[in-house]
Every structure is written in structure tokens, then in C-alpha cells.
GROMACS .gro file of C-alpha atoms in nm:
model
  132
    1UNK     CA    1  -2.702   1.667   0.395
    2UNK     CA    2  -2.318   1.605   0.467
    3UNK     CA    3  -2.416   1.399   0.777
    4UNK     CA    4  -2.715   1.215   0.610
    5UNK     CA    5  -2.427   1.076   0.335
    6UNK     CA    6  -2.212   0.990   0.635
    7UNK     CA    7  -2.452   0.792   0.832
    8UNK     CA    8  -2.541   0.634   0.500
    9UNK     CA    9  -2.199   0.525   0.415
   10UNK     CA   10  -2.148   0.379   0.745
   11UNK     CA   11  -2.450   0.186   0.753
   12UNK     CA   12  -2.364   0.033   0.411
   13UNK     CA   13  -1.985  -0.059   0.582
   14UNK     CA   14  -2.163  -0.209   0.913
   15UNK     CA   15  -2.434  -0.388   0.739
   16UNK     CA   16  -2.171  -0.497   0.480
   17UNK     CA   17  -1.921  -0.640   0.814
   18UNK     CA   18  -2.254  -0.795   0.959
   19UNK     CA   19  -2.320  -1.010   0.631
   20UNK     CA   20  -2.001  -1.151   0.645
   21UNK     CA   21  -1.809  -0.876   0.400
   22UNK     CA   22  -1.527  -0.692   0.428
   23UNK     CA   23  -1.461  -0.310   0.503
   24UNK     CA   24  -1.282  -0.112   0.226
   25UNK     CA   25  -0.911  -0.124   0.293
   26UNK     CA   26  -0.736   0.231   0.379
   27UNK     CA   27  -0.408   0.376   0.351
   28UNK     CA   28  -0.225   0.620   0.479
   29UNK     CA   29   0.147   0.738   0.412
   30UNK     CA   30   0.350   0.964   0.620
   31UNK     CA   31   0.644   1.075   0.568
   32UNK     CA   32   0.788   1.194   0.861
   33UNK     CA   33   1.189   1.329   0.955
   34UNK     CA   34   1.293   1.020   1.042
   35UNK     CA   35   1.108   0.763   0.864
   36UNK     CA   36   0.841   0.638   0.631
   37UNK     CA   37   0.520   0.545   0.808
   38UNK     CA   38   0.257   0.326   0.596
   39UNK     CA   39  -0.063   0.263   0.798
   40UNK     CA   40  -0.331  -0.023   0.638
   41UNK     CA   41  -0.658   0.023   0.805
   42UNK     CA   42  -0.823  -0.300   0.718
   43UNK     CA   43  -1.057  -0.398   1.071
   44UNK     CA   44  -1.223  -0.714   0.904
   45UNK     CA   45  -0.908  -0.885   0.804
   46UNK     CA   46  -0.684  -1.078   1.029
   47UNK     CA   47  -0.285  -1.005   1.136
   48UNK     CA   48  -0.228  -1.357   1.007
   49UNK     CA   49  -0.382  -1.270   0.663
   50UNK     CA   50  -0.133  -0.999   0.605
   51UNK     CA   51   0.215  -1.059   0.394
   52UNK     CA   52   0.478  -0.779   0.382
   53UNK     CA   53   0.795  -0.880   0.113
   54UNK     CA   54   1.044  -0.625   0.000
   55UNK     CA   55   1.170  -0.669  -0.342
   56UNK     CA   56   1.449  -0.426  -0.424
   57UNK     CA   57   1.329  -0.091  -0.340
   58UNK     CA   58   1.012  -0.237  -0.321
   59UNK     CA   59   0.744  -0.314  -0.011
   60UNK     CA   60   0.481  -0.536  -0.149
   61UNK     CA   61   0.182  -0.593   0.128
   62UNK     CA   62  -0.130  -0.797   0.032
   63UNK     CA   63  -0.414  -0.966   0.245
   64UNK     CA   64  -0.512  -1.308   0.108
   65UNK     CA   65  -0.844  -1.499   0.161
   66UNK     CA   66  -0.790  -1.848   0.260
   67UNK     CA   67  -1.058  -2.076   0.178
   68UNK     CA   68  -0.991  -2.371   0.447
   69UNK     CA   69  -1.232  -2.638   0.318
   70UNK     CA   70  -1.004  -2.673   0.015
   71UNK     CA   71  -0.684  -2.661   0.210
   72UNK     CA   72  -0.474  -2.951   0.077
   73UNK     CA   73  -0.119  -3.084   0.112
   74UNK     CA   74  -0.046  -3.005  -0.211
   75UNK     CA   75   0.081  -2.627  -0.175
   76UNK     CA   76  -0.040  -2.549  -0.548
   77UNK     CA   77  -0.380  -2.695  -0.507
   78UNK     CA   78  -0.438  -2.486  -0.224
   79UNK     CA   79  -0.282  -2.162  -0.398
   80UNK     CA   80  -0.594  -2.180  -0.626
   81UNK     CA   81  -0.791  -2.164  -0.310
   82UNK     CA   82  -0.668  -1.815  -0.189
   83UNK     CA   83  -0.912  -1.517  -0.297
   84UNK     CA   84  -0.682  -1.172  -0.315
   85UNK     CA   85  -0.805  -0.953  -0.080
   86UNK     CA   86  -0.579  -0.624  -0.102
   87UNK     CA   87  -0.207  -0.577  -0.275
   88UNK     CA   88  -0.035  -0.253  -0.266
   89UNK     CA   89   0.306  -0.187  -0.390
   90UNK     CA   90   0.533   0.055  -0.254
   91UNK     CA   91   0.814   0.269  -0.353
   92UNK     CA   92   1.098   0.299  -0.073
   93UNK     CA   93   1.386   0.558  -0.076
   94UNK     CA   94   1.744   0.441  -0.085
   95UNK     CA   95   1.716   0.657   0.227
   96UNK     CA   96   1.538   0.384   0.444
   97UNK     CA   97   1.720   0.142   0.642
   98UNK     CA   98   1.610  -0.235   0.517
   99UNK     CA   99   1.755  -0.383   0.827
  100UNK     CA  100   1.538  -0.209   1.081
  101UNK     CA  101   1.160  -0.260   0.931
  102UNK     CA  102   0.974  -0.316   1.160
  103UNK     CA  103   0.562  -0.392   1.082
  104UNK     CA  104   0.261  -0.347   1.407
  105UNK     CA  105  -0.060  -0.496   1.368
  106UNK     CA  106  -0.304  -0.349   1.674
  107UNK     CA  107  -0.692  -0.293   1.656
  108UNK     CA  108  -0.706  -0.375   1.278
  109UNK     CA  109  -0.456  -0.124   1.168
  110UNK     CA  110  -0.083  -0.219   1.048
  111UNK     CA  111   0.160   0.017   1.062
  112UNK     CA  112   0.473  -0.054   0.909
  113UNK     CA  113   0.758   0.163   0.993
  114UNK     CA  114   1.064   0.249   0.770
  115UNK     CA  115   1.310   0.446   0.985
  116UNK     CA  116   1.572   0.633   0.753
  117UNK     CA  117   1.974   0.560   0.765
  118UNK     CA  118   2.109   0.785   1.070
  119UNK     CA  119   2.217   1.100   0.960
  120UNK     CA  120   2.158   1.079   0.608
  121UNK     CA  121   1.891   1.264   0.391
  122UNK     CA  122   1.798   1.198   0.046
  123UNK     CA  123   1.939   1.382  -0.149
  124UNK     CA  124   1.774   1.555  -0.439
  125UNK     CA  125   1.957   1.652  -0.768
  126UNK     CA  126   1.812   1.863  -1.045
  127UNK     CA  127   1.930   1.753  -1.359
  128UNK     CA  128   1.980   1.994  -1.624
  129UNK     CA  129   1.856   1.963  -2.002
  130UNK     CA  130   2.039   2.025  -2.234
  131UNK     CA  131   1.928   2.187  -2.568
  132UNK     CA  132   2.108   2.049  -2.941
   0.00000   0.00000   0.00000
């Protein structure tokens, strides 16, 4: 039964990919000893659709569709043309090290990768309650 709901599933994802769809968007987070590891499987969308920002302690990553017929020279007439595809937001440790994120796109997977500040790990502080 397990296997019939798996071939099942992936028929609806190929058949879905044939007729012009998109596969659901995955992701993974690791968190490893030395950094932060955020994989986005996304196979149907394109390296070029993909915008990483980091706000604060922040990493914002989102897919936009672009629909090119509309595309104008106007920058906020086309804006109205993009269809949002995927948009994740994610909290980052003081821990990581801004300066050295670094983001792979390979075989429709993007990996970003946080490495951590040499020889510093995040600390964790209990904070007592106090009782009046």
C-alpha cells in the first residue's frame, strides 16, 4: 500500500512538471558544528528566479514568477507582473558569520551555507524566574 501512495504521489508531481507546473518546494535545515546549512529543493524553478536578502538576523529567500510578455520599462508596472512562487524567512544566530555566506545552486537544489564565527559557540543562558 506504502508503495502504491508513493508511485501515486510521484505521478501527480511528473504529470504536474509535464503540464507546465511546478514541483512542491522542499527544505531542509542542518545544523551542523560549524555552520548552518539551508538546502531549497525546488527542480522546476530556475537559479535566476531565486533572491537571497539578509535583513538583520534575518535570511529572506523567495522564487518569483516573471511574466515576460508584460515586462515593461517601468519597474512598478512590471512588479505587478511577478507571481510569488516560494518565500521563506529565516532565523540566523548571532553565531554565523554575515561576511562569509556563501549560496550554491546545482541540479535544482540551493544550498546556502552559513559558516559560524571561528572559535565561537553560541552561547546559551538560562534565565531564572523570579517569584514576588
Amino acid at each position: 500500500m506504502k508503495n502504491i501512495l508513493k508511485d501515486f504521489v510521484h505521478q501527480i508531481d511528473t504529470m504536474n512538471t509535464i503540464g507546465g507546473g511546478t514541483t512542491a518546494t522542499l527544505v531542509n535545515v542542518q545544523k551542523k558544528s560549524d555552520k548552518l546549512v539551508i538546502e531549497v529543493n525546488a527542480p522546476s524553478v530556475h537559479s535566476e528566479s531565486f533572491n537571497i536578502y539578509l535583513r538583520g538576523n534575518q535570511l529572506i529567500v523567495y522564487t518569483v514568477l516573471n511574466d515576460t510578455s508584460m515586462v515593461t520599462d517601468d519597474m512598478e508596472q512590471s512588479a505587478r507582473h511577478m507571481t510569488p512562487m516560494f518565500n521563506r524567512v529565516f532565523d540566523i544566530p548571532a553565531t554565523v558569520d554575515r561576511e562569509q555566506i556563501d549560496a550554491i545552486y546545482e541540479n535544482g537544489r540551493l544550498r546556502v551555507i552559513l559558516p559560524y564565527h571561528e572559535g565561537q559557540i553560541e552561547d546559551v543562558k538560562r534565565i531564572d524566574i523570579r517569584e514576588y
